[in-house]
Amino acid sequence: MPRVKYTSSDVALMARMMRAEAVGEGKQGMLYVGNVVVNRAVADCLDFTDVRTIRDVIFQVQGGNFSFEAVQKGSLFYKGARSVEKRLARKNLKFWRQHPAKYALWYFNPYAPCPPTWYGEPLTGRYKNHCYYEPAAGTCASVY
């Protein structure tokens, strides 16, 4: 059973996001980004109580801006999804979760060492350029 309901257009949309955010980090890096997208759709806490679909997650606006930088200014996001990214997106949607993004709801590229917390949320690890953060203990049981 998939972690979240999805359509073929959700697969393509998520594949575009994974590519735009992490193509330079290879398949593994794109899978980690996919973990965060799916985790946000599953989460019923913090900033994610009103997003339930892949489309909701990817086009979520917070503080007047899209949550993902690639949506706002990523030229790769606006190119068609390739079959390799679609396969990775399906893998995330169906079952794939792995540390450091297994329970992560956030990631960013600090262009420096990862801070131990980000907006009060604990670091779970780094993969290449991105630092991953999961909700603080006891704040978001739906992600775990």
Short mmCIF file of N, CA and C in Angstrom, two decimals:
data_model
loop_
_atom_site.label_atom_id
_atom_site.label_comp_id
_atom_site.label_asym_id
_atom_site.label_seq_id
_atom_site.Cartn_x
_atom_site.Cartn_y
_atom_site.Cartn_z
N MET A 1 0.84 -1.18 0.00
CA MET A 1 0.00 0.00 0.00
C MET A 1 0.89 1.25 0.00
N PRO A 2 0.61 2.21 -0.87
CA PRO A 2 1.44 3.41 -0.92
C PRO A 2 1.33 4.24 0.36
N ARG A 3 2.36 5.00 0.61
CA ARG A 3 2.37 5.87 1.80
C ARG A 3 1.35 6.98 1.69
N VAL A 4 1.07 7.42 0.46
CA VAL A 4 0.10 8.48 0.21
C VAL A 4 -0.57 8.18 -1.14
N LYS A 5 -1.84 8.56 -1.27
CA LYS A 5 -2.52 8.37 -2.55
C LYS A 5 -1.87 9.26 -3.60
N TYR A 6 -1.80 8.74 -4.83
CA TYR A 6 -1.20 9.54 -5.89
C TYR A 6 -1.74 9.14 -7.26
N THR A 7 -1.57 10.06 -8.20
CA THR A 7 -1.96 9.86 -9.59
C THR A 7 -0.71 9.90 -10.45
N SER A 8 -0.85 9.61 -11.72
CA SER A 8 0.31 9.68 -12.61
C SER A 8 0.82 11.12 -12.74
N SER A 9 -0.08 12.10 -12.65
CA SER A 9 0.41 13.49 -12.70
C SER A 9 1.15 13.86 -11.42
N ASP A 10 0.77 13.26 -10.28
CA ASP A 10 1.54 13.46 -9.04
C ASP A 10 2.94 12.90 -9.17
N VAL A 11 3.05 11.73 -9.81
CA VAL A 11 4.36 11.11 -10.02
C VAL A 11 5.24 12.05 -10.84
N ALA A 12 4.70 12.57 -11.93
CA ALA A 12 5.47 13.47 -12.79
C ALA A 12 5.85 14.75 -12.06
N LEU A 13 4.93 15.30 -11.28
CA LEU A 13 5.20 16.53 -10.53
C LEU A 13 6.29 16.30 -9.49
N MET A 14 6.17 15.21 -8.76
CA MET A 14 7.18 14.90 -7.75
C MET A 14 8.53 14.62 -8.40
N ALA A 15 8.53 13.94 -9.52
CA ALA A 15 9.77 13.66 -10.24
C ALA A 15 10.46 14.96 -10.66
N ARG A 16 9.67 15.92 -11.13
CA ARG A 16 10.24 17.22 -11.50
C ARG A 16 10.85 17.91 -10.29
N MET A 17 10.17 17.82 -9.13
CA MET A 17 10.69 18.44 -7.91
C MET A 17 11.99 17.77 -7.48
N MET A 18 12.01 16.46 -7.48
CA MET A 18 13.21 15.72 -7.06
C MET A 18 14.39 16.08 -7.95
N ARG A 19 14.16 16.15 -9.24
CA ARG A 19 15.22 16.51 -10.19
C ARG A 19 15.70 17.94 -9.95
N ALA A 20 14.77 18.86 -9.84
CA ALA A 20 15.13 20.27 -9.70
C ALA A 20 15.90 20.53 -8.40
N GLU A 21 15.53 19.84 -7.34
CA GLU A 21 16.15 20.09 -6.05
C GLU A 21 17.46 19.32 -5.85
N ALA A 22 17.63 18.16 -6.50
CA ALA A 22 18.78 17.33 -6.13
C ALA A 22 19.42 16.54 -7.26
N VAL A 23 19.24 16.94 -8.50
CA VAL A 23 19.83 16.17 -9.60
C VAL A 23 21.35 16.05 -9.45
N GLY A 24 21.99 17.05 -8.91
CA GLY A 24 23.44 17.03 -8.71
C GLY A 24 23.89 16.07 -7.63
N GLU A 25 22.94 15.54 -6.86
CA GLU A 25 23.26 14.60 -5.79
C GLU A 25 22.91 13.16 -6.18
N GLY A 26 22.59 12.96 -7.43
CA GLY A 26 22.33 11.62 -7.93
C GLY A 26 21.00 11.04 -7.46
N LYS A 27 20.82 9.78 -7.76
CA LYS A 27 19.56 9.11 -7.43
C LYS A 27 19.29 9.11 -5.93
N GLN A 28 20.31 8.86 -5.14
CA GLN A 28 20.15 8.83 -3.69
C GLN A 28 19.67 10.18 -3.16
N GLY A 29 20.29 11.24 -3.61
CA GLY A 29 19.89 12.58 -3.17
C GLY A 29 18.47 12.91 -3.59
N MET A 30 18.08 12.49 -4.80
CA MET A 30 16.71 12.74 -5.24
C MET A 30 15.71 11.93 -4.41
N LEU A 31 16.08 10.71 -4.03
CA LEU A 31 15.20 9.91 -3.16
C LEU A 31 15.00 10.59 -1.80
N TYR A 32 16.05 11.18 -1.27
CA TYR A 32 15.92 11.87 0.02
C TYR A 32 14.96 13.05 -0.08
N VAL A 33 15.05 13.81 -1.16
CA VAL A 33 14.12 14.91 -1.38
C VAL A 33 12.69 14.36 -1.48
N GLY A 34 12.54 13.25 -2.19
CA GLY A 34 11.24 12.61 -2.29
C GLY A 34 10.69 12.19 -0.93
N ASN A 35 11.56 11.72 -0.03
CA ASN A 35 11.13 11.38 1.33
C ASN A 35 10.48 12.58 1.99
N VAL A 36 11.09 13.73 1.87
CA VAL A 36 10.56 14.94 2.51
C VAL A 36 9.20 15.30 1.93
N VAL A 37 9.05 15.22 0.62
CA VAL A 37 7.77 15.54 -0.02
C VAL A 37 6.68 14.61 0.51
N VAL A 38 6.92 13.31 0.51
CA VAL A 38 5.91 12.35 0.98
C VAL A 38 5.66 12.55 2.48
N ASN A 39 6.71 12.76 3.26
CA ASN A 39 6.52 12.97 4.70
C ASN A 39 5.62 14.16 4.98
N ARG A 40 5.76 15.21 4.20
CA ARG A 40 4.91 16.39 4.40
C ARG A 40 3.45 16.07 4.07
N ALA A 41 3.22 15.26 3.08
CA ALA A 41 1.84 14.89 2.73
C ALA A 41 1.20 14.02 3.82
N VAL A 42 2.02 13.24 4.50
CA VAL A 42 1.54 12.35 5.56
C VAL A 42 1.41 13.08 6.89
N ALA A 43 2.26 14.07 7.11
CA ALA A 43 2.29 14.79 8.39
C ALA A 43 0.97 15.52 8.65
N ASP A 44 0.54 15.46 9.89
CA ASP A 44 -0.65 16.20 10.31
C ASP A 44 -0.26 17.03 11.52
N CYS A 45 0.71 17.90 11.30
CA CYS A 45 1.27 18.68 12.41
C CYS A 45 2.03 19.88 11.86
N LEU A 46 2.41 20.74 12.78
CA LEU A 46 3.26 21.90 12.47
C LEU A 46 2.72 22.66 11.26
N ASP A 47 3.54 22.91 10.26
CA ASP A 47 3.13 23.67 9.07
C ASP A 47 2.41 22.83 8.03
N PHE A 48 2.12 21.58 8.34
CA PHE A 48 1.64 20.66 7.31
C PHE A 48 0.26 20.07 7.62
N THR A 49 -0.56 20.79 8.35
CA THR A 49 -1.90 20.29 8.68
C THR A 49 -2.88 20.46 7.53
N ASP A 50 -2.56 21.29 6.56
CA ASP A 50 -3.51 21.53 5.46
C ASP A 50 -2.98 21.06 4.10
N VAL A 51 -1.98 20.20 4.10
CA VAL A 51 -1.48 19.63 2.85
C VAL A 51 -1.64 18.11 2.92
N ARG A 52 -2.33 17.54 1.96
CA ARG A 52 -2.58 16.11 1.98
C ARG A 52 -2.21 15.43 0.67
N THR A 53 -1.98 16.20 -0.37
CA THR A 53 -1.63 15.62 -1.66
C THR A 53 -0.24 16.07 -2.06
N ILE A 54 0.32 15.38 -3.02
CA ILE A 54 1.64 15.78 -3.54
C ILE A 54 1.57 17.19 -4.10
N ARG A 55 0.53 17.50 -4.84
CA ARG A 55 0.35 18.85 -5.40
C ARG A 55 0.28 19.89 -4.28
N ASP A 56 -0.48 19.61 -3.22
CA ASP A 56 -0.57 20.54 -2.08
C ASP A 56 0.81 20.81 -1.50
N VAL A 57 1.59 19.75 -1.32
CA VAL A 57 2.91 19.89 -0.72
C VAL A 57 3.82 20.73 -1.60
N ILE A 58 3.89 20.40 -2.87
CA ILE A 58 4.83 21.07 -3.76
C ILE A 58 4.48 22.53 -3.98
N PHE A 59 3.20 22.86 -4.01
CA PHE A 59 2.81 24.25 -4.25
C PHE A 59 2.39 24.98 -2.97
N GLN A 60 2.75 24.44 -1.81
CA GLN A 60 2.43 25.10 -0.55
C GLN A 60 3.15 26.44 -0.47
N VAL A 61 2.44 27.44 0.00
CA VAL A 61 3.00 28.78 0.20
C VAL A 61 3.09 29.03 1.70
N GLN A 62 4.26 29.46 2.13
CA GLN A 62 4.49 29.82 3.53
C GLN A 62 5.18 31.17 3.56
N GLY A 63 4.66 32.07 4.35
CA GLY A 63 5.28 33.39 4.45
C GLY A 63 5.34 34.13 3.13
N GLY A 64 4.37 33.89 2.25
CA GLY A 64 4.31 34.60 0.97
C GLY A 64 5.16 33.99 -0.13
N ASN A 65 5.87 32.90 0.16
CA ASN A 65 6.72 32.25 -0.85
C ASN A 65 6.39 30.76 -0.91
N PHE A 66 6.69 30.17 -2.06
CA PHE A 66 6.57 28.72 -2.16
C PHE A 66 7.54 28.08 -1.19
N SER A 67 7.15 26.95 -0.62
CA SER A 67 8.00 26.25 0.35
C SER A 67 9.28 25.74 -0.28
N PHE A 68 9.22 25.35 -1.55
CA PHE A 68 10.39 24.83 -2.24
C PHE A 68 10.91 25.88 -3.21
N GLU A 69 12.18 26.16 -3.08
CA GLU A 69 12.82 27.17 -3.92
C GLU A 69 12.70 26.84 -5.40
N ALA A 70 12.76 25.57 -5.74
CA ALA A 70 12.71 25.17 -7.15
C ALA A 70 11.41 25.60 -7.82
N VAL A 71 10.31 25.64 -7.09
CA VAL A 71 9.03 26.05 -7.67
C VAL A 71 9.08 27.53 -8.02
N GLN A 72 9.72 28.29 -7.17
CA GLN A 72 9.77 29.73 -7.34
C GLN A 72 10.73 30.16 -8.43
N LYS A 73 11.90 29.54 -8.46
CA LYS A 73 12.90 30.02 -9.42
C LYS A 73 13.73 28.92 -10.04
N GLY A 74 13.23 27.70 -10.04
CA GLY A 74 14.00 26.59 -10.58
C GLY A 74 13.65 26.26 -12.00
N SER A 75 14.55 26.54 -12.91
CA SER A 75 14.26 26.26 -14.32
C SER A 75 14.11 24.76 -14.57
N LEU A 76 14.82 23.92 -13.82
CA LEU A 76 14.67 22.47 -14.00
C LEU A 76 13.28 21.99 -13.60
N PHE A 77 12.66 22.64 -12.64
CA PHE A 77 11.34 22.23 -12.21
C PHE A 77 10.33 22.36 -13.34
N TYR A 78 10.53 23.31 -14.21
CA TYR A 78 9.56 23.57 -15.26
C TYR A 78 9.86 22.82 -16.55
N LYS A 79 10.75 21.85 -16.48
CA LYS A 79 11.01 20.96 -17.61
C LYS A 79 10.33 19.63 -17.32
N GLY A 80 10.02 18.89 -18.35
CA GLY A 80 9.33 17.61 -18.19
C GLY A 80 10.13 16.61 -17.37
N ALA A 81 9.42 15.74 -16.69
CA ALA A 81 10.05 14.70 -15.89
C ALA A 81 10.58 13.60 -16.81
N ARG A 82 11.74 13.07 -16.44
CA ARG A 82 12.32 11.96 -17.19
C ARG A 82 11.92 10.64 -16.54
N SER A 83 12.03 9.57 -17.28
CA SER A 83 11.59 8.26 -16.78
C SER A 83 12.36 7.84 -15.53
N VAL A 84 13.66 8.17 -15.45
CA VAL A 84 14.44 7.77 -14.27
C VAL A 84 13.90 8.44 -13.01
N GLU A 85 13.56 9.73 -13.09
CA GLU A 85 13.02 10.43 -11.92
C GLU A 85 11.61 9.93 -11.59
N LYS A 86 10.84 9.57 -12.59
CA LYS A 86 9.49 9.03 -12.34
C LYS A 86 9.59 7.71 -11.59
N ARG A 87 10.56 6.88 -11.95
CA ARG A 87 10.75 5.61 -11.24
C ARG A 87 11.11 5.87 -9.78
N LEU A 88 11.98 6.85 -9.55
CA LEU A 88 12.37 7.19 -8.18
C LEU A 88 11.18 7.74 -7.39
N ALA A 89 10.37 8.58 -8.02
CA ALA A 89 9.20 9.15 -7.35
C ALA A 89 8.22 8.04 -6.96
N ARG A 90 7.97 7.11 -7.86
CA ARG A 90 7.09 5.99 -7.53
C ARG A 90 7.63 5.18 -6.35
N LYS A 91 8.93 4.99 -6.34
CA LYS A 91 9.57 4.25 -5.25
C LYS A 91 9.31 4.95 -3.91
N ASN A 92 9.48 6.28 -3.88
CA ASN A 92 9.19 7.05 -2.67
C ASN A 92 7.72 6.94 -2.27
N LEU A 93 6.85 7.11 -3.23
CA LEU A 93 5.42 7.10 -2.95
C LEU A 93 4.95 5.76 -2.42
N LYS A 94 5.55 4.70 -2.90
CA LYS A 94 5.12 3.36 -2.50
C LYS A 94 5.70 2.92 -1.17
N PHE A 95 7.01 3.12 -0.97
CA PHE A 95 7.59 2.54 0.24
C PHE A 95 8.91 3.12 0.69
N TRP A 96 9.73 3.69 -0.17
CA TRP A 96 11.13 3.97 0.15
C TRP A 96 11.28 5.10 1.16
N ARG A 97 11.96 4.81 2.26
CA ARG A 97 12.32 5.81 3.27
C ARG A 97 13.67 5.40 3.84
N GLN A 98 14.56 6.36 4.00
CA GLN A 98 15.88 6.03 4.51
C GLN A 98 16.50 7.24 5.21
N HIS A 99 17.31 6.94 6.21
CA HIS A 99 18.07 7.96 6.93
C HIS A 99 19.03 8.65 5.95
N PRO A 100 19.22 9.95 6.01
CA PRO A 100 18.81 10.91 7.03
C PRO A 100 17.45 11.57 6.79
N ALA A 101 16.76 11.20 5.72
CA ALA A 101 15.47 11.85 5.43
C ALA A 101 14.26 11.00 5.80
N LYS A 102 14.47 9.89 6.46
CA LYS A 102 13.39 8.95 6.75
C LYS A 102 12.19 9.63 7.40
N TYR A 103 12.42 10.49 8.37
CA TYR A 103 11.34 11.20 9.06
C TYR A 103 11.44 12.71 8.86
N ALA A 104 12.28 13.14 7.95
CA ALA A 104 12.53 14.57 7.76
C ALA A 104 11.35 15.29 7.12
N LEU A 105 11.13 16.51 7.59
CA LEU A 105 10.13 17.40 6.99
C LEU A 105 10.79 18.60 6.32
N TRP A 106 12.08 18.76 6.53
CA TRP A 106 12.79 19.91 5.98
C TRP A 106 14.19 19.51 5.51
N TYR A 107 14.67 20.24 4.56
CA TYR A 107 16.07 20.14 4.14
C TYR A 107 16.47 21.49 3.57
N PHE A 108 17.75 21.75 3.58
CA PHE A 108 18.26 22.94 2.91
C PHE A 108 19.74 22.79 2.68
N ASN A 109 20.26 23.62 1.81
CA ASN A 109 21.69 23.64 1.49
C ASN A 109 22.29 24.86 2.17
N PRO A 110 23.04 24.64 3.25
CA PRO A 110 23.58 25.78 3.99
C PRO A 110 24.86 26.37 3.39
N TYR A 111 25.42 25.71 2.39
CA TYR A 111 26.71 26.13 1.82
C TYR A 111 27.77 26.25 2.91
N ALA A 112 27.63 25.42 3.93
CA ALA A 112 28.53 25.41 5.09
C ALA A 112 28.20 24.14 5.88
N PRO A 113 28.85 23.92 7.02
CA PRO A 113 28.45 22.78 7.85
C PRO A 113 26.98 22.91 8.28
N CYS A 114 26.33 21.78 8.47
CA CYS A 114 24.92 21.77 8.90
C CYS A 114 24.81 22.28 10.34
N PRO A 115 23.91 23.23 10.58
CA PRO A 115 23.67 23.62 11.97
C PRO A 115 22.99 22.47 12.71
N PRO A 116 23.22 22.32 14.01
CA PRO A 116 22.62 21.21 14.77
C PRO A 116 21.09 21.28 14.84
N THR A 117 20.53 22.46 14.71
CA THR A 117 19.08 22.62 14.63
C THR A 117 18.78 23.64 13.55
N TRP A 118 17.56 23.58 13.06
CA TRP A 118 17.09 24.55 12.06
C TRP A 118 15.68 24.93 12.46
N TYR A 119 15.50 26.18 12.84
CA TYR A 119 14.22 26.66 13.39
C TYR A 119 13.76 25.75 14.53
N GLY A 120 14.70 25.31 15.35
CA GLY A 120 14.40 24.51 16.52
C GLY A 120 14.23 23.02 16.26
N GLU A 121 14.35 22.59 15.02
CA GLU A 121 14.18 21.18 14.68
C GLU A 121 15.54 20.51 14.57
N PRO A 122 15.68 19.28 15.07
CA PRO A 122 16.99 18.62 15.12
C PRO A 122 17.48 18.09 13.77
N LEU A 123 18.78 18.20 13.58
CA LEU A 123 19.47 17.66 12.41
C LEU A 123 19.45 16.14 12.47
N THR A 124 19.11 15.51 11.36
CA THR A 124 19.20 14.04 11.30
C THR A 124 20.41 13.60 10.50
N GLY A 125 20.94 14.48 9.67
CA GLY A 125 22.13 14.15 8.90
C GLY A 125 22.24 14.96 7.63
N ARG A 126 23.31 14.70 6.94
CA ARG A 126 23.60 15.41 5.70
C ARG A 126 23.84 14.40 4.61
N TYR A 127 23.41 14.75 3.40
CA TYR A 127 23.79 13.98 2.22
C TYR A 127 24.24 15.00 1.18
N LYS A 128 25.50 14.93 0.83
CA LYS A 128 26.13 15.86 -0.10
C LYS A 128 25.82 17.30 0.31
N ASN A 129 25.01 18.04 -0.46
CA ASN A 129 24.80 19.46 -0.17
C ASN A 129 23.65 19.74 0.80
N HIS A 130 22.80 18.77 1.05
CA HIS A 130 21.60 19.05 1.84
C HIS A 130 21.67 18.51 3.27
N CYS A 131 21.19 19.33 4.20
CA CYS A 131 21.04 18.96 5.60
C CYS A 131 19.56 18.64 5.81
N TYR A 132 19.28 17.56 6.54
CA TYR A 132 17.91 17.10 6.77
C TYR A 132 17.53 17.24 8.23
N TYR A 133 16.27 17.66 8.45
CA TYR A 133 15.78 17.93 9.80
C TYR A 133 14.41 17.28 9.99
N GLU A 134 14.24 16.63 11.14
CA GLU A 134 12.96 16.00 11.46
C GLU A 134 12.32 16.78 12.61
N PRO A 135 11.04 16.57 12.83
CA PRO A 135 10.37 17.28 13.92
C PRO A 135 10.96 16.90 15.28
N ALA A 136 10.98 17.86 16.17
CA ALA A 136 11.44 17.60 17.54
C ALA A 136 10.58 16.51 18.17
N ALA A 137 11.17 15.75 19.03
CA ALA A 137 10.49 14.62 19.69
C ALA A 137 9.14 15.07 20.27
N GLY A 138 8.12 14.26 20.01
CA GLY A 138 6.79 14.52 20.58
C GLY A 138 5.97 15.56 19.87
N THR A 139 6.44 16.09 18.74
CA THR A 139 5.69 17.17 18.08
C THR A 139 4.95 16.73 16.81
N CYS A 140 5.24 15.53 16.31
CA CYS A 140 4.63 15.15 15.03
C CYS A 140 4.61 13.63 14.87
N ALA A 141 3.80 12.97 15.66
CA ALA A 141 3.75 11.50 15.65
C ALA A 141 3.36 10.94 14.28
N SER A 142 2.61 11.68 13.49
CA SER A 142 2.16 11.16 12.19
C SER A 142 3.28 10.93 11.19
N VAL A 143 4.43 11.49 11.42
CA VAL A 143 5.57 11.30 10.50
C VAL A 143 6.28 9.99 10.79
N TYR A 144 6.23 9.52 12.00
CA TYR A 144 7.01 8.35 12.41
C TYR A 144 6.33 7.05 12.17
#
